[in-house]
Tab-separated table of C-alpha atoms and ligand atoms in Angstrom:
chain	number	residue	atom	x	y	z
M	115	UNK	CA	17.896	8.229	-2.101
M	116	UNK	CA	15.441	11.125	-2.136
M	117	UNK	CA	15.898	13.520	0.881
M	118	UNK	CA	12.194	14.205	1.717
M	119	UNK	CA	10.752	10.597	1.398
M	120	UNK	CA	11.694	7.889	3.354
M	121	UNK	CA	10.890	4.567	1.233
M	122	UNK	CA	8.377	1.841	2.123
M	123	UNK	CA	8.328	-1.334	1.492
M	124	UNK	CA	5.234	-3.539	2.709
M	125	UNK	CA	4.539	-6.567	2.599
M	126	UNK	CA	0.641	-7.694	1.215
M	127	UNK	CA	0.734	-11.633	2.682
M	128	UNK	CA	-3.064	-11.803	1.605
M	129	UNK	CA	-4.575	-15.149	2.929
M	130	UNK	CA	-1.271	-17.594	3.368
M	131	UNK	CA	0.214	-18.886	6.069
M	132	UNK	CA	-1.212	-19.819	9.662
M	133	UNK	CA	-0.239	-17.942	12.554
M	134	UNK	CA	2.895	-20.435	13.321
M	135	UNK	CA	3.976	-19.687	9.645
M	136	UNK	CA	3.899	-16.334	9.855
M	137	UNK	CA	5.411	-16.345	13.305
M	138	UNK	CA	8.471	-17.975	11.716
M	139	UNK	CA	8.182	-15.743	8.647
M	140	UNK	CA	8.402	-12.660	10.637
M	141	UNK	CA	10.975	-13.741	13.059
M	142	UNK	CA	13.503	-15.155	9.989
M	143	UNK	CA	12.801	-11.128	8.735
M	144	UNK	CA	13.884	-9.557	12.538
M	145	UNK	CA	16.831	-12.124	12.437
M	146	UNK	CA	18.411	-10.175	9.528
M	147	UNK	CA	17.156	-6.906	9.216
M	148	UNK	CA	19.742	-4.553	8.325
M	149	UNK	CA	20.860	-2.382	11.620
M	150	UNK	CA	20.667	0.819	9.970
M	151	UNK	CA	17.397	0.802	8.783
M	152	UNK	CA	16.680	3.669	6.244
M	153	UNK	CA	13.531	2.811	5.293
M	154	UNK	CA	10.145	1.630	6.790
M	155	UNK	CA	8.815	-1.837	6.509
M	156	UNK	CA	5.273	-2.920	7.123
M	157	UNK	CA	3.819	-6.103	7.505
M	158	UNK	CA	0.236	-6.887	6.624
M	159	UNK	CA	-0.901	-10.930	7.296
M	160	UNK	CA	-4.237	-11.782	7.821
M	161	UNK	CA	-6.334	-10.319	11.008
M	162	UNK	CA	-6.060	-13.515	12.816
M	163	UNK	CA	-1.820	-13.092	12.749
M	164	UNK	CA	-2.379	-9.447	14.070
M	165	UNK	CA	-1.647	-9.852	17.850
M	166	UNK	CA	1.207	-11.871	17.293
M	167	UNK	CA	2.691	-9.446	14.899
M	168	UNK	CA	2.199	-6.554	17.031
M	169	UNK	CA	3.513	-8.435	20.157
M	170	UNK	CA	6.581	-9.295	18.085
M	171	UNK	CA	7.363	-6.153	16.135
M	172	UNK	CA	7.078	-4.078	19.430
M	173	UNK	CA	10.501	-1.843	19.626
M	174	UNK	CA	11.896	-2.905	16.248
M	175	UNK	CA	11.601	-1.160	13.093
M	176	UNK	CA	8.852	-2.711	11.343
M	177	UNK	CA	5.018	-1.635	11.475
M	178	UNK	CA	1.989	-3.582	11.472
M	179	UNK	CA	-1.156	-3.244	8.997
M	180	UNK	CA	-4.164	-4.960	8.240
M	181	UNK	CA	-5.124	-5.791	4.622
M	182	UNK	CA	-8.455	-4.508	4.755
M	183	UNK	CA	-11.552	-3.086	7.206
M	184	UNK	CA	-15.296	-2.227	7.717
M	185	UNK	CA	-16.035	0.926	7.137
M	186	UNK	CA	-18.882	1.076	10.297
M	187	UNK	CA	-17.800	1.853	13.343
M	188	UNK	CA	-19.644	-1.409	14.809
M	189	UNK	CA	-22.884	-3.334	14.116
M	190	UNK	CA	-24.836	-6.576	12.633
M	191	UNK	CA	-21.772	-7.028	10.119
M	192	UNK	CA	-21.139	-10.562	10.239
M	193	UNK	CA	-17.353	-11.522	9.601
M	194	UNK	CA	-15.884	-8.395	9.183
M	195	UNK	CA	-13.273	-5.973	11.422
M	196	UNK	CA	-13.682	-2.661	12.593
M	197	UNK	CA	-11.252	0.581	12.517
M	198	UNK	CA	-11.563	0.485	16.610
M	199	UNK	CA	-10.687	-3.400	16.925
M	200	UNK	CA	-7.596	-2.695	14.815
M	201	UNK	CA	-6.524	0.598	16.787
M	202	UNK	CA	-7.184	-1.256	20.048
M	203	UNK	CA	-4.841	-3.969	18.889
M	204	UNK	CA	-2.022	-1.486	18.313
M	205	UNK	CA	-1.936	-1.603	14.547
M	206	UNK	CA	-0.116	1.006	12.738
M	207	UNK	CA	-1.546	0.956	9.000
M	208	UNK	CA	-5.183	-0.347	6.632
M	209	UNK	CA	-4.498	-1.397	3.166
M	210	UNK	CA	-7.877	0.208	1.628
M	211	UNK	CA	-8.937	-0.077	-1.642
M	212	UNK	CA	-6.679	-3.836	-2.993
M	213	UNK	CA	-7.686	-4.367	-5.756
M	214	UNK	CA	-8.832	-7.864	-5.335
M	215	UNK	CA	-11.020	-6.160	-2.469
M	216	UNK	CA	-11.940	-3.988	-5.371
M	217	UNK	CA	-12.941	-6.794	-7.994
M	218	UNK	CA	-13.189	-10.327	-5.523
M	219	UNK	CA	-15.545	-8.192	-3.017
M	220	UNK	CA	-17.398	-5.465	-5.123
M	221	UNK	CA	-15.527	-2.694	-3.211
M	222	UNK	CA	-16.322	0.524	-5.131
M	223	UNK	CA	-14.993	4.331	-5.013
M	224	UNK	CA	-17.717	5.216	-2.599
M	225	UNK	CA	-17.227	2.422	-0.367
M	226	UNK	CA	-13.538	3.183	-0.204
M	227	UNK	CA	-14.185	6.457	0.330
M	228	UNK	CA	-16.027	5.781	3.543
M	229	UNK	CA	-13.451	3.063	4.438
M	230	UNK	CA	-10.831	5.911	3.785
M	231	UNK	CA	-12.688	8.239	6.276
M	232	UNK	CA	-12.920	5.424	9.039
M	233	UNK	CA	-9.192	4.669	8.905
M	234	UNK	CA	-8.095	8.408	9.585
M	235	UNK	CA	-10.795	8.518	12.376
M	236	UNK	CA	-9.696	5.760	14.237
M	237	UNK	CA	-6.261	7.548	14.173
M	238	UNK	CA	-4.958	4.866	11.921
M	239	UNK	CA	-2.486	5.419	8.702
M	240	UNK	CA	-4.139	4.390	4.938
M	241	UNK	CA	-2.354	2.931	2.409
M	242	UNK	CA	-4.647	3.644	-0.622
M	243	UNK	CA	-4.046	1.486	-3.649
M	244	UNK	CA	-5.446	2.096	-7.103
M	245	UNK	CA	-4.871	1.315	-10.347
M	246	UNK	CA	-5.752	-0.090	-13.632
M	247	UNK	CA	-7.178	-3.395	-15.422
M	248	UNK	CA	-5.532	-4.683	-18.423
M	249	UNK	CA	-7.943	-3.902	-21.178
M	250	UNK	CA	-7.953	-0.624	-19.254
M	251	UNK	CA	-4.206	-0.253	-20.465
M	252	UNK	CA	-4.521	-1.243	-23.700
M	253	UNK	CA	-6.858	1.090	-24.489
M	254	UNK	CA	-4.425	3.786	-22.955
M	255	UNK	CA	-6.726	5.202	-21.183
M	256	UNK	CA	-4.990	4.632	-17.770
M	257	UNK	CA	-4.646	7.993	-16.354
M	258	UNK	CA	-8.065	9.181	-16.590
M	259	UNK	CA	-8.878	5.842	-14.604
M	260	UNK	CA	-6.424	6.517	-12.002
M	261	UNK	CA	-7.822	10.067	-11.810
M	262	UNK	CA	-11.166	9.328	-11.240
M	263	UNK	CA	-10.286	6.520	-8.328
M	264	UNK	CA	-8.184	9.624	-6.828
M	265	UNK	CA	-10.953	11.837	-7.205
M	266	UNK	CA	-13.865	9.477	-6.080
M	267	UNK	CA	-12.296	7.993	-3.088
M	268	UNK	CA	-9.040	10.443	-1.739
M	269	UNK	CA	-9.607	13.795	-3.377
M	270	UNK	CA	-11.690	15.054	-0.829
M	271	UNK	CA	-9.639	14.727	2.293
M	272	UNK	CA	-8.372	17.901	3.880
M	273	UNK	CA	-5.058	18.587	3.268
M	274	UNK	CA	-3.984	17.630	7.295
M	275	UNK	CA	-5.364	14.829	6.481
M	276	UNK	CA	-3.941	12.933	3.124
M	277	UNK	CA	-0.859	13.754	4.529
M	278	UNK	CA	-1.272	10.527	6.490
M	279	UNK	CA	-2.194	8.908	3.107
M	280	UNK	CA	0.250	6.594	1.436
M	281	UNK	CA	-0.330	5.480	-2.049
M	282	UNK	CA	-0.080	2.393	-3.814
M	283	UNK	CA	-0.011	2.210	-7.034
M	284	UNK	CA	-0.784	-1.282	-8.845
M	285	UNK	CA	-1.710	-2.243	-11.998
M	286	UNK	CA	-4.045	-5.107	-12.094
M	287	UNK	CA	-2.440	-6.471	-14.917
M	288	UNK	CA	0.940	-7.005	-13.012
M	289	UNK	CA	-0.874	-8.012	-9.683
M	290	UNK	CA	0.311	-12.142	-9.045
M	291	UNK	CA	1.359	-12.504	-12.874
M	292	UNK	CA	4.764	-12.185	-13.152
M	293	UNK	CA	4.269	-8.965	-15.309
M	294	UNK	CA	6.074	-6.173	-13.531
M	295	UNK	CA	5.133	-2.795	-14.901
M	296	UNK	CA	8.420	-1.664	-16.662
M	297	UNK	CA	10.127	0.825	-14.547
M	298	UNK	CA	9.218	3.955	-17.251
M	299	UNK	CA	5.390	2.686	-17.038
M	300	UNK	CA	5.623	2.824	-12.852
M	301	UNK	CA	7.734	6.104	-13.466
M	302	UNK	CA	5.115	8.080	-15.747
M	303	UNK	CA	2.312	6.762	-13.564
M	304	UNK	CA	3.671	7.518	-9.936
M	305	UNK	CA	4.715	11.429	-11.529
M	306	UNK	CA	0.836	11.377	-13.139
M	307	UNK	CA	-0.178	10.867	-9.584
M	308	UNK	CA	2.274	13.248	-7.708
M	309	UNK	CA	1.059	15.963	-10.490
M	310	UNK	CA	-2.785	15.520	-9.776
M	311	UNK	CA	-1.903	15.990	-6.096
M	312	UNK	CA	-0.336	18.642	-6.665
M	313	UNK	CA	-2.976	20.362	-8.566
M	314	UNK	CA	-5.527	19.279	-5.908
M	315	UNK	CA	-3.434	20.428	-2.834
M	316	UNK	CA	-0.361	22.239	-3.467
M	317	UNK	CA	3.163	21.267	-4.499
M	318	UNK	CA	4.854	20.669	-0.652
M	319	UNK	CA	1.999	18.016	0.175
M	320	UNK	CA	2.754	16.361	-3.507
M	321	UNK	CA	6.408	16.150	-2.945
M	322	UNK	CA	6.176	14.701	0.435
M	323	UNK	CA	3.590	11.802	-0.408
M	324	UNK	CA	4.566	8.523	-0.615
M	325	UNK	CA	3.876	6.438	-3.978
M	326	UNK	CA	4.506	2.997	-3.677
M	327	UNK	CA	4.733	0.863	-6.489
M	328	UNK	CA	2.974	-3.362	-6.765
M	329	UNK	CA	2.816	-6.080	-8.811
M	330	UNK	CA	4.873	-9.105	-9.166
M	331	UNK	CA	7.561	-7.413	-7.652
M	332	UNK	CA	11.025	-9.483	-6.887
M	333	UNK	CA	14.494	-9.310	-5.220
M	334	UNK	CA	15.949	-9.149	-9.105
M	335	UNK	CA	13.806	-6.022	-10.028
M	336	UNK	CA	13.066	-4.093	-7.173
M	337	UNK	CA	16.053	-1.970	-7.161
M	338	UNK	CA	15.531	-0.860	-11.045
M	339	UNK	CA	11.729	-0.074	-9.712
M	340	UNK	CA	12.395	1.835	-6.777
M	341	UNK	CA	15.329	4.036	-8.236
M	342	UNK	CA	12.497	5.911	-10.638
M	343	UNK	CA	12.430	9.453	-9.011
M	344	UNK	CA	8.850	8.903	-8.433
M	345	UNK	CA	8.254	5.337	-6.670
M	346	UNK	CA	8.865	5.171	-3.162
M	347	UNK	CA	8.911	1.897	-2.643
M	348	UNK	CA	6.899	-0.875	-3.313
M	349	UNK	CA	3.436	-3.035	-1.980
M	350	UNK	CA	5.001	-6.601	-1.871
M	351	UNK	CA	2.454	-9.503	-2.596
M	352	UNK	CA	4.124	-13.060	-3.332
M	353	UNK	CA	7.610	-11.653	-2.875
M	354	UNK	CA	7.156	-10.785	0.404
M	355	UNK	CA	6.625	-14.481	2.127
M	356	UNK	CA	9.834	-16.010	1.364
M	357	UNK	CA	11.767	-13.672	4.137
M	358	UNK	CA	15.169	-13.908	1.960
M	359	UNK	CA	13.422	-12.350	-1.253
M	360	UNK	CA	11.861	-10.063	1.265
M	361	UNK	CA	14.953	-9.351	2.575
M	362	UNK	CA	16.626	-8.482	-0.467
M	363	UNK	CA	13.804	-6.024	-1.501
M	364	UNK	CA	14.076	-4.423	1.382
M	365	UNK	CA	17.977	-3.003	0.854
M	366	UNK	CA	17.226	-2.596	-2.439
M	367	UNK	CA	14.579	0.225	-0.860
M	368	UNK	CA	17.224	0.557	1.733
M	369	UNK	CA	20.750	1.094	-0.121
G	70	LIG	P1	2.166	-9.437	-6.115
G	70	LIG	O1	0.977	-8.694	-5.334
G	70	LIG	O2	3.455	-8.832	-5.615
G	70	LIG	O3	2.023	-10.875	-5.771
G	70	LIG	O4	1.963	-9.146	-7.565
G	70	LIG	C1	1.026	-7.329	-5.021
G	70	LIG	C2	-0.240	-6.908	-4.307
G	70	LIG	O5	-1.312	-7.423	-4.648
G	70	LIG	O6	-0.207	-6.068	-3.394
């Protein structure tokens, strides 16, 4: 367990379940959350479950996000959320930057950037996620891709504030496939990151930021994941709406 960060594990529902599904989901996770909670878990359904989720999380342990937002504060922006609708509902985090967001809505650097800025404004916490397509990978150039999302779209916060920034790092690769990224490729990745952040701010804010790990993780290989001395903890996409595999990652980001 590493002294100066507390582990996250979060839970990416994406869009399943209906509000009474995700009721149930969320209560069957309160029912048997372990007492002594070392860790912090977030939950991010769909907008339309957000009320209910912050109603019923409300004095327990776990946090509420949403899985994505405009990056206006308000305006002619048909079907989309703003940073002040979220705040006003009590929500704790903003997944920024998905990678499905990334390739399913033509979210760029830039636009994540400004997304990025709107969170911290609204006095809401980021969870940044970036990362690499396969042929990406293959052609090992990986880091300098992971660099220049860093640098395009985080890089220029103030110190003050990307210590409110958590990370996610996910391969797209292992993103709903069933291909985790072996622990070594999470580990050498996650310390990449911690480096660069480093270089950019100073070696306190590097060792205090949180790097999560996601893609296709599971109850059986969480706990080899999240014991790299980099990874602290994980973005949970399938995994994380059956609440007994949920449960299980959670102690193994717990224990
Ligand atoms: P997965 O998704 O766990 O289903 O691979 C992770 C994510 O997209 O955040």
């Amino acid at each position: 367990m590493n002294e100066i960060r507390k582990k996250i594990v979060a839970a990416n529902w994406k869009m399943n379940t209906t509000v009474t599904q995700g009721e149930k989901l969320v209560e069957d996770i309160l029912l048997h959350l372990p007492g002594e909670l070392n860790c912090t878990v977030i939950i991010a359904p769909p907008f339309t479950h957000l009320p209910m989720l912050v109603k019923k999380v409300e004095g327990t342990k776990i946090c509420s996000a949403a899985q994505n937002c405009h990056q206006d504060k308000s305006g002619a922006f048909t079907g989309e959320i703003s940073v002040d609708m979220l705040s006003d509902l009590g929500v704790n985090y903003v997944i920024i930057g998905h990678s499905e967001r990334r390739q399913l809505f033509h979210e760029d650097n830039e636009i994540i950037k400004l997304k990025l800025d709107a969170v911290l404004a609204a006095g809401l916490l980021p969870i940044f996620c970036c990362g690499e397509p396969l042929d990406i990978r293959e052609s090992e150039t990986q880091n300098i891709f992971v660099h220049q999302q860093l640098e395009e779209s985080l890089f220029h916060l103030h110190k003050d504030d990307f210590a409110k920034v958590c990370i996610a790092y996910e391969p797209i690769w292992a993103i709903g496939t069933g291909v985790t990224a072996s622990p070594e490729q999470a580990q050498e990745m996650h310390m990449f990151i911690r480096d660069k952040i480093a270089i950019r701010y100073n070696k306190f804010v590097s060792e205090t930021t949180r790097i999560l790990y996601g893609g296709s993780i599971k109850a059986d290989n969480a706990k080899t994941l999240f014991s790299q001395d980099d990874v602290d903890g994980g973005l949970v996409g399938g995994a994380s709406l059956n609440s007994a595999g949920f449960l299980d990652i959670i102690r193994a980001a717990c224990g």
